[in-house]
Structures are given as C-alpha cells and as structure tokens.
mmCIF file of C-alpha atoms in Angstrom:
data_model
loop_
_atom_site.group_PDB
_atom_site.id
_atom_site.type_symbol
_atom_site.label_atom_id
_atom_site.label_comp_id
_atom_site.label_asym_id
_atom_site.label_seq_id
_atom_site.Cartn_x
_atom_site.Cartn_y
_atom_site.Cartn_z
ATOM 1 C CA UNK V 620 -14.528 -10.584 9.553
ATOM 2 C CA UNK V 621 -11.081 -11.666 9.786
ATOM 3 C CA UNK V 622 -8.209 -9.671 7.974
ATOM 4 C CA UNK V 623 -5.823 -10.300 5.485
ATOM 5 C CA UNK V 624 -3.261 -12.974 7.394
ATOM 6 C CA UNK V 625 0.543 -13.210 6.749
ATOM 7 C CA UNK V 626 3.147 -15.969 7.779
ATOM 8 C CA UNK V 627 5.802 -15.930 9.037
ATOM 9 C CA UNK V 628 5.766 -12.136 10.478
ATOM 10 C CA UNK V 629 9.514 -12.326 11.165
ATOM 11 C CA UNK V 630 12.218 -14.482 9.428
ATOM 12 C CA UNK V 631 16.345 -14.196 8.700
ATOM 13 C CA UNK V 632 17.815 -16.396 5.685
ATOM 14 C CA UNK V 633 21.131 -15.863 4.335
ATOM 15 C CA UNK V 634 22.429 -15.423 1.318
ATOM 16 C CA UNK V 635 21.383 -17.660 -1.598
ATOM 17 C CA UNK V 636 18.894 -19.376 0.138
ATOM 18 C CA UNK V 637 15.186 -19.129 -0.715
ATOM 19 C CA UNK V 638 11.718 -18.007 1.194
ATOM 20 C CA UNK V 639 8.088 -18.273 0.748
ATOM 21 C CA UNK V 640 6.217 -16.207 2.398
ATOM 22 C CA UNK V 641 1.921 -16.732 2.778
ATOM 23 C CA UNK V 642 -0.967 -14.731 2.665
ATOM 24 C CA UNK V 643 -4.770 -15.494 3.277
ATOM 25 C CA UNK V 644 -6.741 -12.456 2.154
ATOM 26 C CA UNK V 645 -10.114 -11.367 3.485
ATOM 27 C CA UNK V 646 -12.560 -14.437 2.972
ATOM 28 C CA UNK V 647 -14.836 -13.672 -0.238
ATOM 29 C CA UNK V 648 -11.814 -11.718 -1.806
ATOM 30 C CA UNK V 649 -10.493 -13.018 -4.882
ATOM 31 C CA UNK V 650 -7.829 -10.829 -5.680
ATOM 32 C CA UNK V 651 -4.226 -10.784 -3.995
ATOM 33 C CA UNK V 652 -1.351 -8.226 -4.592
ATOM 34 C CA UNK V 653 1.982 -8.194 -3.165
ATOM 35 C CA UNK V 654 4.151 -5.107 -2.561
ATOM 36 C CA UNK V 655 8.014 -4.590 -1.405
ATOM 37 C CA UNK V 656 8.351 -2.144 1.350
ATOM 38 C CA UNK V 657 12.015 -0.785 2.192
ATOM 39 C CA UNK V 658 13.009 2.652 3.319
ATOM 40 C CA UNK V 659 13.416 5.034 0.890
ATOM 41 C CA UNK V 660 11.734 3.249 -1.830
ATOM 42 C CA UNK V 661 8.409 2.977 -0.457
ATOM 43 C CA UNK V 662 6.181 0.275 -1.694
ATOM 44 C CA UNK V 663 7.494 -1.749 -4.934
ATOM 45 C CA UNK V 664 4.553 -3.618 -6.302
ATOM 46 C CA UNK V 665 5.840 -7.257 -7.250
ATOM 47 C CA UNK V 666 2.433 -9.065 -8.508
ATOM 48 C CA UNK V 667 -1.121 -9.458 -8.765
ATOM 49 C CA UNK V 668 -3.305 -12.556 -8.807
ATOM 50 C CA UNK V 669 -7.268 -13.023 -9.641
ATOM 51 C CA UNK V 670 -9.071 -16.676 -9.494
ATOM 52 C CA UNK V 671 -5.381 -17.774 -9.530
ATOM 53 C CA UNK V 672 -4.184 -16.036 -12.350
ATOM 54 C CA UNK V 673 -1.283 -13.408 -12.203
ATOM 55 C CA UNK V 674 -2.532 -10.287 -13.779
ATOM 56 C CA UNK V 675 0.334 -7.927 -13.404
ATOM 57 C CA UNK V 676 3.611 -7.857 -12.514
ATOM 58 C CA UNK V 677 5.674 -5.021 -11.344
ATOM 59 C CA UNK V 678 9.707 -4.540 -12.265
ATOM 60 C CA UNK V 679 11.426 -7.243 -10.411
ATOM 61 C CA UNK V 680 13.350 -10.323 -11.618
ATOM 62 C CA UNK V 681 12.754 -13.711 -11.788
ATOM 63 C CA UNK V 682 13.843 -14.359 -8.799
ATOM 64 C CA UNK V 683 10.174 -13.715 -7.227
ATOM 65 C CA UNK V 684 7.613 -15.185 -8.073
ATOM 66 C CA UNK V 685 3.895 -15.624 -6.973
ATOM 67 C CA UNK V 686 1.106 -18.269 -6.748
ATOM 68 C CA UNK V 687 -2.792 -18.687 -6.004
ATOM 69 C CA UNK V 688 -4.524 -21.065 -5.036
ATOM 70 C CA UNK V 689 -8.227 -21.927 -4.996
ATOM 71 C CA UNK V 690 -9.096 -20.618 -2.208
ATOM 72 C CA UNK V 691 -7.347 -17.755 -2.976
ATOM 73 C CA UNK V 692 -4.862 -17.822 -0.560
ATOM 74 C CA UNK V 693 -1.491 -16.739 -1.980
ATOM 75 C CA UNK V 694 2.219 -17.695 -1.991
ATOM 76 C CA UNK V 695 5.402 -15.669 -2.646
ATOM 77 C CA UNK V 696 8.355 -17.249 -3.091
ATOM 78 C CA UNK V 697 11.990 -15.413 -3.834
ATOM 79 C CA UNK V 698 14.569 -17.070 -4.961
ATOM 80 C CA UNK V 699 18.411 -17.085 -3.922
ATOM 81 C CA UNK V 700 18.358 -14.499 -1.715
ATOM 82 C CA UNK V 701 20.471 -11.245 -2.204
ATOM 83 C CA UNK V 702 20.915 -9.025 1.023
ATOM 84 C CA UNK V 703 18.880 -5.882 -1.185
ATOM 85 C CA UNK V 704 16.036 -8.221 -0.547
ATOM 86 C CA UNK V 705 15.897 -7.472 3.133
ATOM 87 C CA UNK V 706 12.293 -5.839 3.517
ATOM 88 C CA UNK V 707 9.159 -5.684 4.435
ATOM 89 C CA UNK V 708 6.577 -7.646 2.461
ATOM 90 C CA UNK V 709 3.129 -6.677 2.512
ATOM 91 C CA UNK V 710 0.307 -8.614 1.097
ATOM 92 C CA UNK V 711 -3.154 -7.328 0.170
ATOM 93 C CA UNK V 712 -6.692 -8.089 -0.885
ATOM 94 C CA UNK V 713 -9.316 -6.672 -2.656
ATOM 95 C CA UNK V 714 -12.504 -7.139 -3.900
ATOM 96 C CA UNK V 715 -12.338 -5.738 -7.179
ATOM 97 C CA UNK V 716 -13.482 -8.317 -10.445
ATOM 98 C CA UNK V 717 -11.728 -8.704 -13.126
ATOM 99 C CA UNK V 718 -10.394 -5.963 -15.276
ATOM 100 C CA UNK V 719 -13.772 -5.095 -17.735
ATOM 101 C CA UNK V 720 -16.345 -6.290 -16.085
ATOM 102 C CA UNK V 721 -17.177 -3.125 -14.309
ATOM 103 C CA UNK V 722 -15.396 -0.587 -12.095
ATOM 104 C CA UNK V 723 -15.180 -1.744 -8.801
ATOM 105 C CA UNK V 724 -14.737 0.581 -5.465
ATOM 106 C CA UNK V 725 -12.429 -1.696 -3.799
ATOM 107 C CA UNK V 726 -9.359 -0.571 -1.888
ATOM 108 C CA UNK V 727 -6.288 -2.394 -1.275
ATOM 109 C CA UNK V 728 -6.625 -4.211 2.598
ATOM 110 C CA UNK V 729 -3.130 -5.209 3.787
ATOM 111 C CA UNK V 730 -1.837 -7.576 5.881
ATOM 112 C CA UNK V 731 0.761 -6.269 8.820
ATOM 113 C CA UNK V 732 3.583 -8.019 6.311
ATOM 114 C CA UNK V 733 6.650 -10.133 6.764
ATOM 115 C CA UNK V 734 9.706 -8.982 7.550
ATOM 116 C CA UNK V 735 12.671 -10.233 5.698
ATOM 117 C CA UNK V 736 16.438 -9.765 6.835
ATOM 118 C CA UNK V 737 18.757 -11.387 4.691
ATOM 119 C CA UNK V 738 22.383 -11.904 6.229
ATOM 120 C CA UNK D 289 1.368 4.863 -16.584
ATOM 121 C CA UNK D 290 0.883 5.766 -12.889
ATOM 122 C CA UNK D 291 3.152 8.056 -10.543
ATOM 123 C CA UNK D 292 3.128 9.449 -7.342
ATOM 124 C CA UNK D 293 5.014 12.161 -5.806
ATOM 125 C CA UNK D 294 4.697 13.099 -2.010
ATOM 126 C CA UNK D 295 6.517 16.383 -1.449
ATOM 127 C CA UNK D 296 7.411 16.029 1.676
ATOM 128 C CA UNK D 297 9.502 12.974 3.247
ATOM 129 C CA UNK D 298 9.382 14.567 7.129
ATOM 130 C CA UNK D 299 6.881 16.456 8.512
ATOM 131 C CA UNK D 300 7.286 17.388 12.044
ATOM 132 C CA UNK D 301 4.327 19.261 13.918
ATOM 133 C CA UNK D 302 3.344 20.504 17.845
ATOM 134 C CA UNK D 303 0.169 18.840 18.966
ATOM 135 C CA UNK D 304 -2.953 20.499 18.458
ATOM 136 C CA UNK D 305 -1.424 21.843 15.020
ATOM 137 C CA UNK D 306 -2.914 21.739 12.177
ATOM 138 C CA UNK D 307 -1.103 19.915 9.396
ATOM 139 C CA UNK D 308 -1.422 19.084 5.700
ATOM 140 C CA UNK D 309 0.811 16.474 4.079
ATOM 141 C CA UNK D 310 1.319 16.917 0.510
ATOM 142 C CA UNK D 311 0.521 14.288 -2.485
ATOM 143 C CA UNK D 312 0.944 14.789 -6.254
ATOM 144 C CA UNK D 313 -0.047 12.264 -9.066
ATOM 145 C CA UNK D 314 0.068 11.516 -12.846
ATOM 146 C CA UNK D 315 -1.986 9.413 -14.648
ATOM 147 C CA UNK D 316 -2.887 9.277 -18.476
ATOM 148 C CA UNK D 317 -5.994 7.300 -17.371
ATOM 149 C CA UNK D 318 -8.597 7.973 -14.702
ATOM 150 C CA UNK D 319 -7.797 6.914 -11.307
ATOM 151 C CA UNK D 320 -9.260 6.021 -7.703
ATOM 152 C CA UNK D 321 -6.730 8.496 -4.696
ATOM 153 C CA UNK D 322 -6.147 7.154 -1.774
ATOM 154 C CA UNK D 323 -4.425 7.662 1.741
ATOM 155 C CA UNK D 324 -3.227 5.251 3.938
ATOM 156 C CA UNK D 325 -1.385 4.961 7.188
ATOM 157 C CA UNK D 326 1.025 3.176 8.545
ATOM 158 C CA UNK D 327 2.250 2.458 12.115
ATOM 159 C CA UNK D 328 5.197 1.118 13.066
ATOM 160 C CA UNK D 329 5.296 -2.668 12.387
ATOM 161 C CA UNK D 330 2.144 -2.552 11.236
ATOM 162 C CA UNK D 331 0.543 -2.707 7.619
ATOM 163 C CA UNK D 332 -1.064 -0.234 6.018
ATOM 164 C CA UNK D 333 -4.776 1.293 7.179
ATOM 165 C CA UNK D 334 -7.091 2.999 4.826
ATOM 166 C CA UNK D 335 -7.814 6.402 5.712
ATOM 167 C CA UNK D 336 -9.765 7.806 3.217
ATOM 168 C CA UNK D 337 -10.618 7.593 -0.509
ATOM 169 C CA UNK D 338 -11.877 9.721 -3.443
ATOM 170 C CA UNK D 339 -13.542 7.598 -5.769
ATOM 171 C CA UNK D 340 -16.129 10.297 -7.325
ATOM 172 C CA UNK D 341 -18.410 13.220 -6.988
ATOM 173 C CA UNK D 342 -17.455 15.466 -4.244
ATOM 174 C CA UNK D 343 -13.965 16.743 -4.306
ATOM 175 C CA UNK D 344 -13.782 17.090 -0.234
ATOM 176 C CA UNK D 345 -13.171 13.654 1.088
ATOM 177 C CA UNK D 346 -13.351 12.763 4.888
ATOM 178 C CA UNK D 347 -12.124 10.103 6.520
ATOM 179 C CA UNK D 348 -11.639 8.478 10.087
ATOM 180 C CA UNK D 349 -9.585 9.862 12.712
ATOM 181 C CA UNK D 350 -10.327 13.648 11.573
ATOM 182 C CA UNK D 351 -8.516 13.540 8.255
ATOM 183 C CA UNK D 352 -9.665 14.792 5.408
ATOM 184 C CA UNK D 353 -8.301 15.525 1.572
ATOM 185 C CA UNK D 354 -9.364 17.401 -0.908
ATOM 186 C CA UNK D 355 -9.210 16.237 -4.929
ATOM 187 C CA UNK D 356 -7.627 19.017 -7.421
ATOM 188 C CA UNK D 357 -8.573 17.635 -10.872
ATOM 189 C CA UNK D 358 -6.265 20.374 -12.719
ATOM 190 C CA UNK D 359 -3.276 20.338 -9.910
ATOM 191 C CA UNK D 360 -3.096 16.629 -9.782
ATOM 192 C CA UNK D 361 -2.986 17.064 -6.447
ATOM 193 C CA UNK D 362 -4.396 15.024 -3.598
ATOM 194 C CA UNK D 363 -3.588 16.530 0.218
ATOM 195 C CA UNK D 364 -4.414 15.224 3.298
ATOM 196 C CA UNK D 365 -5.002 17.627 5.991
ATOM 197 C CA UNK D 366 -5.739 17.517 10.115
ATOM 198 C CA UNK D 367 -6.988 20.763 11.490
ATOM 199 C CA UNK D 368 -5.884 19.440 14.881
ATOM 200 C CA UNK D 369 -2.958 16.690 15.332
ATOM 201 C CA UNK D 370 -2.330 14.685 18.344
ATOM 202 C CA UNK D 371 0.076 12.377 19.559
ATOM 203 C CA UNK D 372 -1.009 8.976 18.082
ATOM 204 C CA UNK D 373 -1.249 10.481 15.056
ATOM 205 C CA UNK D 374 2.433 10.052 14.488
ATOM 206 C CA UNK D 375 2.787 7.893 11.644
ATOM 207 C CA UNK D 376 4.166 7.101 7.959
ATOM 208 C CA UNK D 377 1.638 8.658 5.543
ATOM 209 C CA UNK D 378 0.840 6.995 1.929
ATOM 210 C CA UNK D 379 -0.590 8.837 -0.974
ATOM 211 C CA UNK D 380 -1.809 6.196 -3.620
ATOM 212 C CA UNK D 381 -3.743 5.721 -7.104
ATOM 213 C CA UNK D 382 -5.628 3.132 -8.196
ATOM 214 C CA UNK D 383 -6.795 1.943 -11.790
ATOM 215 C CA UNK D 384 -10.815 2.129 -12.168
ATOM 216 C CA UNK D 385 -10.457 -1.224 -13.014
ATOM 217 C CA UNK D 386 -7.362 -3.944 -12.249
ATOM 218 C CA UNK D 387 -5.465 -3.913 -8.969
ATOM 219 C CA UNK D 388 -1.737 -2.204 -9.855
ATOM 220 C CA UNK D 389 -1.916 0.427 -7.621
ATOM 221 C CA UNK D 390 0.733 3.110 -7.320
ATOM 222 C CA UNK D 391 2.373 4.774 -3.705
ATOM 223 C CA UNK D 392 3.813 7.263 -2.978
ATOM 224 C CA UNK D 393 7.710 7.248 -1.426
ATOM 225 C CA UNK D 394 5.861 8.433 2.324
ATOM 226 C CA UNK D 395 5.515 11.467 4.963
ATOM 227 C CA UNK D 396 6.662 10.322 8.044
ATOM 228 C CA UNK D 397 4.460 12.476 10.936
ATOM 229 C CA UNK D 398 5.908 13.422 14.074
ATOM 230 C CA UNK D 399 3.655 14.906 16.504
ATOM 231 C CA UNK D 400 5.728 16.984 19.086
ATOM 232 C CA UNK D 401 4.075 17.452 22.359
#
C-alpha cells in the first residue's frame, strides 16, 4: 500500500509570494491533517479535513489555508509569504470517521513533508 | 484542551545504554498516547501507541512505554540503544474521536558509540 505522498519535497519562494503545497494520503483514508514543523516549536497543527470538509483548525492566520478534494487528496496553500514561514510541512492521514460515530484506533501516517525556505 | 510536555530537549547516550525519554500530558478529556520518530529529512514513523487496557505498551525496534494514568506521564524507554537509533523523538495525544492531535516540542537522541 502506498504512503501518504507530498509535492514538491523541496521549494524556495520569496517574500510575498504564495505556495501550495499537495498531499495524497493513504488510498481508503478520508481524513487529512496538516502540521508546521520548525525547530524549537515542534509540530504546529494548521488544519484538518474529512470528506472535504475542514474540521479543525489550529492558531494560524488567514494566510493558510486548506482544501479537499474528492478523492481526498489535499491542498495547502499560504499566502504572501513571510520568512517565519520557512518550515517543514508535514501532511498526514488517517482513518478515523467522523467525530461521533464511534472511536476509531487510527494514528496519524505522515508524509516525509515539504520543505519551505522563504528568502 | 490538549498539551504536551517532553522534559527533555537532548538526550545523549553510549550505545548499548539503556535510555528513557521523558513525555508528560494534560488533557481534560480522554486521550489516545503516542510516540513517533523522526529521522532526518524524513516524516514522522509510528512507534508505538496506548490506546487501552494494558498500561505496558511495546512497539517496533525494541521500544517500549509505559502509561501512568495518575502521573500523566507517558515514557518511552530502550533497555539497549544503538546507533541508528539516533533520532528526534515525539510524544503525542490524540482525541478518542476527531483528528487534532497534540506533540510534543521533541527529544533529539544521540547515540554515542
């Protein structure tokens, strides 16, 4: 079974300019999360989408923001970029349902994330 | 609301040492504990997970943790550490239900030979 997939692994912007980053998670998993990595602040959960729906959101501004798609696969997209954005993204699946309909035993799998240096 | 609190940021250790790499939580609600490693420029890899019953958890390479219901404590412990097991170490909790999970800041793991 493949893993969770992430594109591009490596990419530099610059200042005020945007990026989207992709995910495909595990095939048959419906949920996707996405977590900021940097040193020091370990991971920073962003957002979390079900049957392309966000479901939570962590602390961050406006500036990020998230999308689903049908087949699950997921986009994140930030927004002119600030160099405190320089990190590493990671993306994971799981396949836990939807809040209430049962506990679940599913862990978080994660992708090997992109890394973001902003200039 | 969630927290996590690893206690230790660097733990360096000769091969063949046993280590134990500390992990704290606090939750008003009931939560899943997990650890998770990370290599350099990689993601992260499950390593183990308590989700219920037996307090003793073990997981792959030799690690295991052990649950503390009243310390809110989840450790991870090797009896016997070798090289590749120099690493960053991740301490998490997970909602029963819902996907916001919570991490700890790390334990980076040196392995001196």
């Amino acid at each position: 079974k493949a893993g969770v997939t992430q594109t591009p692994r490596y990419l530099i912007k610059t200042r005020g300019q945007q990026v989207t980053l992709s995910c495909s998670p595990i095939s048959g998993h419906r949920s996707v999360s996405w977590y900021q990595q940097t040193p020091g602040q370990g991971l920073q959960f962003l957002f979390e989408y079900f049957s392309e729906t966000q479901r939570n959101k962590g602390n961050f501004p406006g500036r990020f923001s998230g999308r689903q798609f049908s087949n699950s696969r997921s986009e994140m997209n930030v927004s002119t970029l600030e160099l405190g954005d320089s990190a590493l993204y990671l993306c994971a699946s799981s396949s836990r349902v939807t809040p209430g309909q049962g506990q679940t035993t599913g862990e978080l799998f994660f992708g090997e994330g992109s890394r973001l240096t902003v200039l | 609301a969630q927290s996590v609190t690893q206690l230790d940021s660097q733990v360096p250790v000769f091969e063949e040492a046993p280590v134990e790499l500390r992990c704290n939580y606090s939750s008003s609600v009931s939560v899943y504990l997990f650890w998770y490693v990370q290599y350099p420029n990689q993601g992260l890899q499950l390593l183990l997970k308590y989700l219920s019953g037996s307090t003793l958890v073990k997981g792959i390479n030799g690690f295991e943790a052990e649950f503390n219901k009243s310390q809110t404590s989840f450790h991870l412990r090797k009896p016997s550490v070798h090289i590749s097991d120099t690493a960053e170490y991740f301490c998490a909790v997970g909602p029963i239900t819902g996907n916001q999970f919570y991490f700890g800041t790390g334990t980076s793991l040196t392995v001196i030979p």
